[in-house]
PDB file of N, CA, C and O in Angstrom:
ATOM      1  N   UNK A  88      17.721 -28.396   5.441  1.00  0.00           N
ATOM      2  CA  UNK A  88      17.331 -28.981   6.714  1.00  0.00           C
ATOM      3  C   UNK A  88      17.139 -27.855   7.713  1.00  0.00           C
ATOM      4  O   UNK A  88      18.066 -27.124   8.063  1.00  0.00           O
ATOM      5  N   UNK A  89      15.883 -27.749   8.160  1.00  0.00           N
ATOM      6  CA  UNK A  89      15.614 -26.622   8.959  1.00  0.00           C
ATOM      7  C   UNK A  89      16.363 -26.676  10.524  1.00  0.00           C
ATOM      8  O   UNK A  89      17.112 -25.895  11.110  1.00  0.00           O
ATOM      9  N   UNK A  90      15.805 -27.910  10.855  1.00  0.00           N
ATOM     10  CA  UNK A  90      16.108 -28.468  12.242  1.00  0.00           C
ATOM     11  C   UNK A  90      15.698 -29.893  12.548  1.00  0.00           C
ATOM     12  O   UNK A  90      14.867 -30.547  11.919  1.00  0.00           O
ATOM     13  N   UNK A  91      16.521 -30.352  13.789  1.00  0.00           N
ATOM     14  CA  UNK A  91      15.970 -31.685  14.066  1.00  0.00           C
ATOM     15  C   UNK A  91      16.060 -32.088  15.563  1.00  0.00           C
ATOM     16  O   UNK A  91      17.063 -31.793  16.213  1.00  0.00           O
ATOM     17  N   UNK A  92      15.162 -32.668  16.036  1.00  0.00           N
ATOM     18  CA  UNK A  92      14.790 -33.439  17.247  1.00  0.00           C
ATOM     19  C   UNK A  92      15.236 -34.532  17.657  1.00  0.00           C
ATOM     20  O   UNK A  92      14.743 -35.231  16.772  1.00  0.00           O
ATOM     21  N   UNK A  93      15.814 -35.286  18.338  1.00  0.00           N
ATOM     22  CA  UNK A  93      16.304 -36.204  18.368  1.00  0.00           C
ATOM     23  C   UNK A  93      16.604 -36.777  19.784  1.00  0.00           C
ATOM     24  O   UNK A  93      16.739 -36.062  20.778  1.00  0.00           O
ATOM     25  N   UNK A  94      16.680 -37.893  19.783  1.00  0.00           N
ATOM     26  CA  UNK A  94      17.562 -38.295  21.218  1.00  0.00           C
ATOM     27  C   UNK A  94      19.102 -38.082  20.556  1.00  0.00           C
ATOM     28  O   UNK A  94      19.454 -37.608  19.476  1.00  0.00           O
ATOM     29  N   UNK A  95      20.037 -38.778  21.950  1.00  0.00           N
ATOM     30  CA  UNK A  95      21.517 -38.785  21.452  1.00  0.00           C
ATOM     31  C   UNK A  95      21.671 -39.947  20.876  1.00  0.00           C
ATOM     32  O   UNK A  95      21.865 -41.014  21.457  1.00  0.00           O
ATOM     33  N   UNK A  96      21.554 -39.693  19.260  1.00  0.00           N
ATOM     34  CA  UNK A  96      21.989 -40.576  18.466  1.00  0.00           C
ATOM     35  C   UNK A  96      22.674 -40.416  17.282  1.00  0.00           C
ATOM     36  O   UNK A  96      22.853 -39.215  17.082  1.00  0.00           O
ATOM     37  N   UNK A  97      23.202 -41.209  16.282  1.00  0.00           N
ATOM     38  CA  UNK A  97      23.775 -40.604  15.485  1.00  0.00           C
ATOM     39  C   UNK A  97      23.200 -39.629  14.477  1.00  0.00           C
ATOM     40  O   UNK A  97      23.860 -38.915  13.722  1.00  0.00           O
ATOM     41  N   UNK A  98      21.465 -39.718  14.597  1.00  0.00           N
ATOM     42  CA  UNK A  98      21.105 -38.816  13.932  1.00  0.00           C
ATOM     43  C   UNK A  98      21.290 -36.922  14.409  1.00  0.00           C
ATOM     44  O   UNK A  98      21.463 -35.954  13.668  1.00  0.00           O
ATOM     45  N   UNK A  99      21.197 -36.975  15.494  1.00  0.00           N
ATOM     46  CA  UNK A  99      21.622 -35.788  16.671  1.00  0.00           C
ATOM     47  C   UNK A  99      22.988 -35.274  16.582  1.00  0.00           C
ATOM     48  O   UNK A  99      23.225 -34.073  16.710  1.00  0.00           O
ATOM     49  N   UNK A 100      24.214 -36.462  16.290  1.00  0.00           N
ATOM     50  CA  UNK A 100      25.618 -36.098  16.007  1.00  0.00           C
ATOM     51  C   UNK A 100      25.583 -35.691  14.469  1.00  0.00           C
ATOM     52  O   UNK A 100      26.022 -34.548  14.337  1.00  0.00           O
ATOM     53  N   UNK A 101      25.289 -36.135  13.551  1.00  0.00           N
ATOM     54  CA  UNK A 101      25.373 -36.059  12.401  1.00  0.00           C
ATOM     55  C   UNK A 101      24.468 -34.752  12.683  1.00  0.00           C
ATOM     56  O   UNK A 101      25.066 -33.851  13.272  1.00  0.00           O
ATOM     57  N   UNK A 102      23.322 -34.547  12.402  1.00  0.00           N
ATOM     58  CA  UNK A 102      22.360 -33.191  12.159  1.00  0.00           C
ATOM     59  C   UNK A 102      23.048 -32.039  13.380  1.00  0.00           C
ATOM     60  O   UNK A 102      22.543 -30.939  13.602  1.00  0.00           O
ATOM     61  N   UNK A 103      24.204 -32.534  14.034  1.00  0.00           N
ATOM     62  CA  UNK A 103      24.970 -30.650  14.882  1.00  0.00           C
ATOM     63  C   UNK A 103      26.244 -30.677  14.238  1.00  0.00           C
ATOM     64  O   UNK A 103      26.932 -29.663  14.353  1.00  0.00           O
ATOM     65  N   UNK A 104      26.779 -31.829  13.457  1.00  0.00           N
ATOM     66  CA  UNK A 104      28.088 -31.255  12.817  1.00  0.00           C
ATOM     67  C   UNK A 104      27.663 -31.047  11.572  1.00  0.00           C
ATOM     68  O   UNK A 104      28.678 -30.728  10.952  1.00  0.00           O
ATOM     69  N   UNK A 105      26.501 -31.039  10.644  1.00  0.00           N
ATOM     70  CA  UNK A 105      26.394 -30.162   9.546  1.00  0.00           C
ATOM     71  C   UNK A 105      25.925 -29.152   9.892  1.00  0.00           C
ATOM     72  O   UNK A 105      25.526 -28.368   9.031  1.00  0.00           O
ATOM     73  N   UNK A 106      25.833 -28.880  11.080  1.00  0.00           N
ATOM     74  CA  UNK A 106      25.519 -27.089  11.679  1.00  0.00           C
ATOM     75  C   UNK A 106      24.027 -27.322  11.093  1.00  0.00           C
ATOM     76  O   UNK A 106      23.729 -26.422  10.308  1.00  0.00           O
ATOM     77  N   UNK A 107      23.186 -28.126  11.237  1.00  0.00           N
ATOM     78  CA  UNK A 107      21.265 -27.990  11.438  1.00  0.00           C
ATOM     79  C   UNK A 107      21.336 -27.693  12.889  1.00  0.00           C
ATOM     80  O   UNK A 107      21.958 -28.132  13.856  1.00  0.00           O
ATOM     81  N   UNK A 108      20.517 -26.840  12.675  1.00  0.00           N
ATOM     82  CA  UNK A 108      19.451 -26.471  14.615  1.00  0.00           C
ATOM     83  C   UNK A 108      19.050 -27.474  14.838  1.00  0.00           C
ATOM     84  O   UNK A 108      18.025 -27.821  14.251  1.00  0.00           O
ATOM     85  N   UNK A 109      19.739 -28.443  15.863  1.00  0.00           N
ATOM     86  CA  UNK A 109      19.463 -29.416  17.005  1.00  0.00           C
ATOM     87  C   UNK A 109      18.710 -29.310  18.087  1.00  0.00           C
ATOM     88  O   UNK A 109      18.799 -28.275  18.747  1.00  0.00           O
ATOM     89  N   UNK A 110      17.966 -30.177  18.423  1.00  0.00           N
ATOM     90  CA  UNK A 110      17.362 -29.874  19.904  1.00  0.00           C
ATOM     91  C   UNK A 110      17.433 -31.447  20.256  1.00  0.00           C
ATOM     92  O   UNK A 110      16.782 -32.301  19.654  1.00  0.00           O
ATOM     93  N   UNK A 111      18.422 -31.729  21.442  1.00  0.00           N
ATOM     94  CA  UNK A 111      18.773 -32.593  21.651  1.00  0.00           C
ATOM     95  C   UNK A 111      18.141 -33.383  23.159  1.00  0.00           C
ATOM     96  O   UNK A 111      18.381 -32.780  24.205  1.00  0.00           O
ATOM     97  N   UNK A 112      17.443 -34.554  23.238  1.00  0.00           N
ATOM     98  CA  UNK A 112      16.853 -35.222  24.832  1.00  0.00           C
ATOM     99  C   UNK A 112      18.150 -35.800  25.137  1.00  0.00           C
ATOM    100  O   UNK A 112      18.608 -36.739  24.486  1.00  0.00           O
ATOM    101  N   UNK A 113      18.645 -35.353  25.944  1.00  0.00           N
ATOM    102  CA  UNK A 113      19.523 -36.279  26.955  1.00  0.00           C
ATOM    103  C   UNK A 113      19.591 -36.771  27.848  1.00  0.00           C
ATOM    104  O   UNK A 113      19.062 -35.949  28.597  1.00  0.00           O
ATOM    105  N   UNK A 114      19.908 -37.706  28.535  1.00  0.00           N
ATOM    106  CA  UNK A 114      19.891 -38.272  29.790  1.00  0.00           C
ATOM    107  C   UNK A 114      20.623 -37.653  30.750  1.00  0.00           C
ATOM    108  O   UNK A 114      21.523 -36.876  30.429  1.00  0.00           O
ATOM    109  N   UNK A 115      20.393 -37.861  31.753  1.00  0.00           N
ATOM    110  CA  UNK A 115      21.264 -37.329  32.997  1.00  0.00           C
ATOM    111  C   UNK A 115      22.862 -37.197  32.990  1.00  0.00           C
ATOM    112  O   UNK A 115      23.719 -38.078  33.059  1.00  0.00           O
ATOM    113  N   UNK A 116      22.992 -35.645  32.873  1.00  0.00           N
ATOM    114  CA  UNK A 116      24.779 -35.406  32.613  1.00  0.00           C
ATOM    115  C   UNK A 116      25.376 -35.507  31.172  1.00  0.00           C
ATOM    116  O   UNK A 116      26.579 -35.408  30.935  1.00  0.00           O
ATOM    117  N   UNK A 117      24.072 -35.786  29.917  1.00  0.00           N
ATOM    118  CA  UNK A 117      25.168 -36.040  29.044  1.00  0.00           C
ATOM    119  C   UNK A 117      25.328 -34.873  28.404  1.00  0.00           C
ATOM    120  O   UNK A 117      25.456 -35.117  27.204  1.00  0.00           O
ATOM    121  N   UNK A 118      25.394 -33.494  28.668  1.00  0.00           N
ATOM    122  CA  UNK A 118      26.458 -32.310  27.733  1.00  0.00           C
ATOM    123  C   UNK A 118      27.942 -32.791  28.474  1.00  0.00           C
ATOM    124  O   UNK A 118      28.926 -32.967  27.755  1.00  0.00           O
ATOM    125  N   UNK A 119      28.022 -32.978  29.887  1.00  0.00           N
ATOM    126  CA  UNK A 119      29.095 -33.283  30.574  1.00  0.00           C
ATOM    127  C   UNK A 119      29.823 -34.314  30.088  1.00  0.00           C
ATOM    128  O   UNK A 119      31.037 -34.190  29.922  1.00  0.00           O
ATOM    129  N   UNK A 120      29.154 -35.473  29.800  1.00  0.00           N
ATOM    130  CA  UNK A 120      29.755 -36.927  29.451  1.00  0.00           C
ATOM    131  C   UNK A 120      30.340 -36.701  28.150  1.00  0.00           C
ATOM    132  O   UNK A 120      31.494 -37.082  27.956  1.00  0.00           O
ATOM    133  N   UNK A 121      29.673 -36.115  27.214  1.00  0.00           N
ATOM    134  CA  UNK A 121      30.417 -35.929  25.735  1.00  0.00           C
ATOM    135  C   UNK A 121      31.655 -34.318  25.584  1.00  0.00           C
ATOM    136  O   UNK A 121      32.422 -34.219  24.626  1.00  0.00           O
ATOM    137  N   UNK A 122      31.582 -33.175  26.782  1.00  0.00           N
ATOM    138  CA  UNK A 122      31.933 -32.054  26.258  1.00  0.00           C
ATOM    139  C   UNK A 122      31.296 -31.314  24.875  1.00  0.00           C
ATOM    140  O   UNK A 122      31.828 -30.905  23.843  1.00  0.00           O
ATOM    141  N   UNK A 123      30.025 -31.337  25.313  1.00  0.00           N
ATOM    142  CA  UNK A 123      29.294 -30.588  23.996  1.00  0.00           C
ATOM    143  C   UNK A 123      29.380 -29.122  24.073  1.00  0.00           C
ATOM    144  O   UNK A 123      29.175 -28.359  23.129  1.00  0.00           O
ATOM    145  N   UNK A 124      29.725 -28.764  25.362  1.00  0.00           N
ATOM    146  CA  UNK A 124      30.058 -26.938  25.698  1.00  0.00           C
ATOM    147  C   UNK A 124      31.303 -26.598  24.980  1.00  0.00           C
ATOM    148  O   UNK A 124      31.129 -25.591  24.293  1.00  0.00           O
ATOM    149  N   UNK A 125      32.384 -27.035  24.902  1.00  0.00           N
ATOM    150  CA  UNK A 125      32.789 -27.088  24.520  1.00  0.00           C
ATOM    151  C   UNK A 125      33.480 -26.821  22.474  1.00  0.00           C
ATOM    152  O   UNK A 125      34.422 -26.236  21.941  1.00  0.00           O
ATOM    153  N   UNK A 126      32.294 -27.668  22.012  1.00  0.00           N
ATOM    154  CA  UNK A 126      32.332 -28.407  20.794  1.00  0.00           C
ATOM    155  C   UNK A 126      32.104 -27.678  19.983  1.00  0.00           C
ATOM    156  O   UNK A 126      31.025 -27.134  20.220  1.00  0.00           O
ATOM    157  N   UNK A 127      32.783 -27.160  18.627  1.00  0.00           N
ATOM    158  CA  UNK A 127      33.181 -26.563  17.929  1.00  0.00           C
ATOM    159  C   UNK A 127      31.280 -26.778  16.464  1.00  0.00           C
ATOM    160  O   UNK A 127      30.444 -26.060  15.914  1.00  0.00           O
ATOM    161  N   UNK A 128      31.876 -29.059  16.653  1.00  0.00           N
ATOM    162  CA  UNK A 128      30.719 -28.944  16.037  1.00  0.00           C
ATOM    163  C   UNK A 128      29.208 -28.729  16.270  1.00  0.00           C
ATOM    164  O   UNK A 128      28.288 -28.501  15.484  1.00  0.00           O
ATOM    165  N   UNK A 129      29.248 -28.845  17.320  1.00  0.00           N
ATOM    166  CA  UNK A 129      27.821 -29.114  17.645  1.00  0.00           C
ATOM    167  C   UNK A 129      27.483 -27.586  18.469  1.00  0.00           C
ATOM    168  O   UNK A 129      26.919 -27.502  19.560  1.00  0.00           O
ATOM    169  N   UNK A 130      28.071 -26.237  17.496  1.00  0.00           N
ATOM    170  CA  UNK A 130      27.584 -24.816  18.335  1.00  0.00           C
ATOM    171  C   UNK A 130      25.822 -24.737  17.652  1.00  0.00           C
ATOM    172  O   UNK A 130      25.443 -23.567  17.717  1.00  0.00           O
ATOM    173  N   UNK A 131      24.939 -25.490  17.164  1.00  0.00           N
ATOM    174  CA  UNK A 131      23.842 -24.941  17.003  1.00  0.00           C
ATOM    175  C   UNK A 131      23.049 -25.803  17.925  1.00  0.00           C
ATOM    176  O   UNK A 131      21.944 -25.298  18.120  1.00  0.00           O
ATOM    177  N   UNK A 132      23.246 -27.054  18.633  1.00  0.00           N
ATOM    178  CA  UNK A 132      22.486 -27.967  19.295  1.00  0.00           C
ATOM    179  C   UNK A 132      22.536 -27.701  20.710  1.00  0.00           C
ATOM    180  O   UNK A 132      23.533 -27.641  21.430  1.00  0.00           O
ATOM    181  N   UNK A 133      20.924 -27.502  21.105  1.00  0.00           N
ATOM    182  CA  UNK A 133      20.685 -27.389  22.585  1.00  0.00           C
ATOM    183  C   UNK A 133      20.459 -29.213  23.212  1.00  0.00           C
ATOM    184  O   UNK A 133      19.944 -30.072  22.495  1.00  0.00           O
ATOM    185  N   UNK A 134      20.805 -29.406  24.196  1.00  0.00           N
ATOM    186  CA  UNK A 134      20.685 -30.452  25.144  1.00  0.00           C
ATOM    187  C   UNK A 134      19.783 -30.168  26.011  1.00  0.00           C
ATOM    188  O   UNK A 134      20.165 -29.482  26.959  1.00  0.00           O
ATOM    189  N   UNK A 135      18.414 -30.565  25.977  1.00  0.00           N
ATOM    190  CA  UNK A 135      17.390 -30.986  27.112  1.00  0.00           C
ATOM    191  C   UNK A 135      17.787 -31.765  28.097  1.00  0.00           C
ATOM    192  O   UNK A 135      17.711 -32.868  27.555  1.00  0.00           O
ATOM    193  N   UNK A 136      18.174 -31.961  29.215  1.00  0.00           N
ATOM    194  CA  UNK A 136      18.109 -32.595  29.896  1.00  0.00           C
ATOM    195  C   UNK A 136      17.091 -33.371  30.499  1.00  0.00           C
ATOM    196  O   UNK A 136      15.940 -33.028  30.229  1.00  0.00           O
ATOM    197  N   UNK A 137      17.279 -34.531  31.404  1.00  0.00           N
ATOM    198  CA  UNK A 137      16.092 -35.173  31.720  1.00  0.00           C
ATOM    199  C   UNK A 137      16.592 -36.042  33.023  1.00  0.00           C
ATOM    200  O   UNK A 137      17.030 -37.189  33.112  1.00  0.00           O
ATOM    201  N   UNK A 138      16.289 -34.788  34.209  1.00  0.00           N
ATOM    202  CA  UNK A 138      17.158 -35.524  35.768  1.00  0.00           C
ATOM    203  C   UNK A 138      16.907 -36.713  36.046  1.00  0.00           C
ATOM    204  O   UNK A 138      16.277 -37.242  35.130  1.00  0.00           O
ATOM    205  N   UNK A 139      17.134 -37.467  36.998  1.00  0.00           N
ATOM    206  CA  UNK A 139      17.220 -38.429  37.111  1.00  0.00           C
ATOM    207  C   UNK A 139      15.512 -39.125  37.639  1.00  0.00           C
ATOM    208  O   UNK A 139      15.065 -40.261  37.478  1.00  0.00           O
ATOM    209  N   UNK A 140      14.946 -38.026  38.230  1.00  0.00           N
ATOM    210  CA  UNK A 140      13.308 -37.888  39.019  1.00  0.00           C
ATOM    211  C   UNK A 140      12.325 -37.224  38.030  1.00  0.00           C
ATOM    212  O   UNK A 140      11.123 -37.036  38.213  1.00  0.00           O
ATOM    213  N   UNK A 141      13.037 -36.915  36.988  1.00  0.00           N
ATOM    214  CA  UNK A 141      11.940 -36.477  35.875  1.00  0.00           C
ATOM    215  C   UNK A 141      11.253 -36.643  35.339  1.00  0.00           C
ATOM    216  O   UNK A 141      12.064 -37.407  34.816  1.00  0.00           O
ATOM    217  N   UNK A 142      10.320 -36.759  34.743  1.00  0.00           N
ATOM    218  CA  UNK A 142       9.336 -37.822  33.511  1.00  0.00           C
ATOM    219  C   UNK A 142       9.708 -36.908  32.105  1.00  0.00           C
ATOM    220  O   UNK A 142       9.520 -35.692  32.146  1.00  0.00           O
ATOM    221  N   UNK A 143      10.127 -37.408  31.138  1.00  0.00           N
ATOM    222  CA  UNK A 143      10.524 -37.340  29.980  1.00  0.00           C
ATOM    223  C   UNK A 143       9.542 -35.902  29.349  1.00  0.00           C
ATOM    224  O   UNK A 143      10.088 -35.195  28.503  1.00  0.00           O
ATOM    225  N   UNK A 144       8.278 -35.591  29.761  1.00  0.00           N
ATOM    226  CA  UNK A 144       7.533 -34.746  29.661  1.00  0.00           C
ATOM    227  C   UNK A 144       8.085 -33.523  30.022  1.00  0.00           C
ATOM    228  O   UNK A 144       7.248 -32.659  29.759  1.00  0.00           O
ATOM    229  N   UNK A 145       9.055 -33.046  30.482  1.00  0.00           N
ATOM    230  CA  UNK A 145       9.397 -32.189  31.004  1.00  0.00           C
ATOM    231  C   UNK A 145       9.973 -30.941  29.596  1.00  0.00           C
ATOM    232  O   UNK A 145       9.519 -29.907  29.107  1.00  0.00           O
ATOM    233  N   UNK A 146      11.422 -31.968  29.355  1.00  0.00           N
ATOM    234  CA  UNK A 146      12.166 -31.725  28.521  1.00  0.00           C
ATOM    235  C   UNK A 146      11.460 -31.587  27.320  1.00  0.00           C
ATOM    236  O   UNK A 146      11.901 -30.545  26.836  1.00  0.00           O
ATOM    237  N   UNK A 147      10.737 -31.979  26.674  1.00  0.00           N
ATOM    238  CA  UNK A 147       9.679 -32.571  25.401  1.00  0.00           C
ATOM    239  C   UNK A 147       9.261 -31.005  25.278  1.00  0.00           C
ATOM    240  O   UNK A 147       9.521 -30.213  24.372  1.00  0.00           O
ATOM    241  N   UNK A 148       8.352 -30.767  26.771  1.00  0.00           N
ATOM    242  CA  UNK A 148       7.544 -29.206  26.901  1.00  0.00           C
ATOM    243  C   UNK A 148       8.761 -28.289  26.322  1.00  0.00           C
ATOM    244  O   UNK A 148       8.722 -27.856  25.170  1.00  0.00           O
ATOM    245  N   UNK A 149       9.820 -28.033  27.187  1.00  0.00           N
ATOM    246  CA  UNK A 149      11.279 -27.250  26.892  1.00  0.00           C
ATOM    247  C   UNK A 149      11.370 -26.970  25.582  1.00  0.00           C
ATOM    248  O   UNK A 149      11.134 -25.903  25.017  1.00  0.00           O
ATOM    249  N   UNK A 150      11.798 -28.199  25.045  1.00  0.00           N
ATOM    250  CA  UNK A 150      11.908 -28.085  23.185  1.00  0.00           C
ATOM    251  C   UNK A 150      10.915 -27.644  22.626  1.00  0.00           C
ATOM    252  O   UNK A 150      11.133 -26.781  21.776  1.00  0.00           O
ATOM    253  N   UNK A 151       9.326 -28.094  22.902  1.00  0.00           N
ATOM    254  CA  UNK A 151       8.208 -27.445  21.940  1.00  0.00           C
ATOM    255  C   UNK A 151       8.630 -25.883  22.117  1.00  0.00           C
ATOM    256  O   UNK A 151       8.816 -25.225  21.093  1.00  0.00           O
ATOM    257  N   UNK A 152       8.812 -25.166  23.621  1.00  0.00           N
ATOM    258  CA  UNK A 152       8.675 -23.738  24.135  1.00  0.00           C
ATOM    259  C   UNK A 152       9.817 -23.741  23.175  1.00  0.00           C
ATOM    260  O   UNK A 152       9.343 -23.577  22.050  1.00  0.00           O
ATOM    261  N   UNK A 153      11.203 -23.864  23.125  1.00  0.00           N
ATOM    262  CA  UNK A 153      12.260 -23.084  22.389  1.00  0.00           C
ATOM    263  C   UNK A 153      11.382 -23.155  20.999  1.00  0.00           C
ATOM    264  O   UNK A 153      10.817 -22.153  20.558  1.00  0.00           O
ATOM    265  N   UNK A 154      11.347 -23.911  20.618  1.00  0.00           N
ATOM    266  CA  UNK A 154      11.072 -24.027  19.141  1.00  0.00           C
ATOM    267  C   UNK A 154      10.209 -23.105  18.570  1.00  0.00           C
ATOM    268  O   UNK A 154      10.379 -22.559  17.480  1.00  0.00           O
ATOM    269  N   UNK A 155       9.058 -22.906  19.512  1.00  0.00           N
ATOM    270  CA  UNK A 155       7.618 -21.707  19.343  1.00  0.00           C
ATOM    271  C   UNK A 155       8.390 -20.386  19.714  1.00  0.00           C
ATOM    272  O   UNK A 155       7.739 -19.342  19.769  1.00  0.00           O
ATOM    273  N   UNK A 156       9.758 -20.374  19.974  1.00  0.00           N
ATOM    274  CA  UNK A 156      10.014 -18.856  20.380  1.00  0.00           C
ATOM    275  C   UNK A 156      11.235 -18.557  19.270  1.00  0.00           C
ATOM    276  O   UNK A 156      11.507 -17.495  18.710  1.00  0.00           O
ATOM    277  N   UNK A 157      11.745 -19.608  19.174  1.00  0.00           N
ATOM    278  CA  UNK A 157      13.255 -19.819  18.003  1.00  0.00           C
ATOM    279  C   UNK A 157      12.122 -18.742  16.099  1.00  0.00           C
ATOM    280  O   UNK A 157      12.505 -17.863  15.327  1.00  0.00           O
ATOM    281  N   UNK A 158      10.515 -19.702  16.230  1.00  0.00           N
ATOM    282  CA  UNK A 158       9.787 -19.530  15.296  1.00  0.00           C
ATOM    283  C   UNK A 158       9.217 -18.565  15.392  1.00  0.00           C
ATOM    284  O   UNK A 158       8.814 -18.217  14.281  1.00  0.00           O
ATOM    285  N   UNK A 159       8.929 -17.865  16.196  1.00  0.00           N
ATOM    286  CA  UNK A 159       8.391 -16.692  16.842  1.00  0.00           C
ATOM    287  C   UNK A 159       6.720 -17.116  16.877  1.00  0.00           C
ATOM    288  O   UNK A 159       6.071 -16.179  16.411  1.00  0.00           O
ATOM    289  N   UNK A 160       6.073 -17.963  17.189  1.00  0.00           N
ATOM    290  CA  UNK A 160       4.999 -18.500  17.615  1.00  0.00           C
ATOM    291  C   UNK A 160       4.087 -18.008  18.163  1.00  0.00           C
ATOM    292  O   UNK A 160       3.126 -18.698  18.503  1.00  0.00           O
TER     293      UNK A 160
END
């Protein structure tokens, strides 16, 4: 499993505690709401955020850019 995309779901929990490269959409505050800074399992998954005035487009762009630079693109 190279990597995976996801909202916060169990596919997102499951694919950062077998240590796959996560790239995670979250809603407003949730690294805070779960303690993912923290989290032992989930050290390969980034959290996109998506403020509260945002359009979902934002974060989406974010992940393509990490991903084209993670790949060297």
């Amino acid at each position: 499993l190279d990597g995976v995309v996801s909202v916060g779901t169990a596919v997102a929990e499951l694919a950062g505690a077998a240590g796959a490269r996560t790239y995670q959409l979250g809603g407003f505050r949730t690294p805070l709401q779960f303690g993912y800074q923290q989290s032992p399992w989930h050290s390969r998954t980034t959290i996109f955020e998506c403020s509260w005035d945002e359009p979902w487009a934002g974060p989406i762009t974010r992940i393509a850019a990490a991903i084209a630079t993670e790949l060297d693109c």
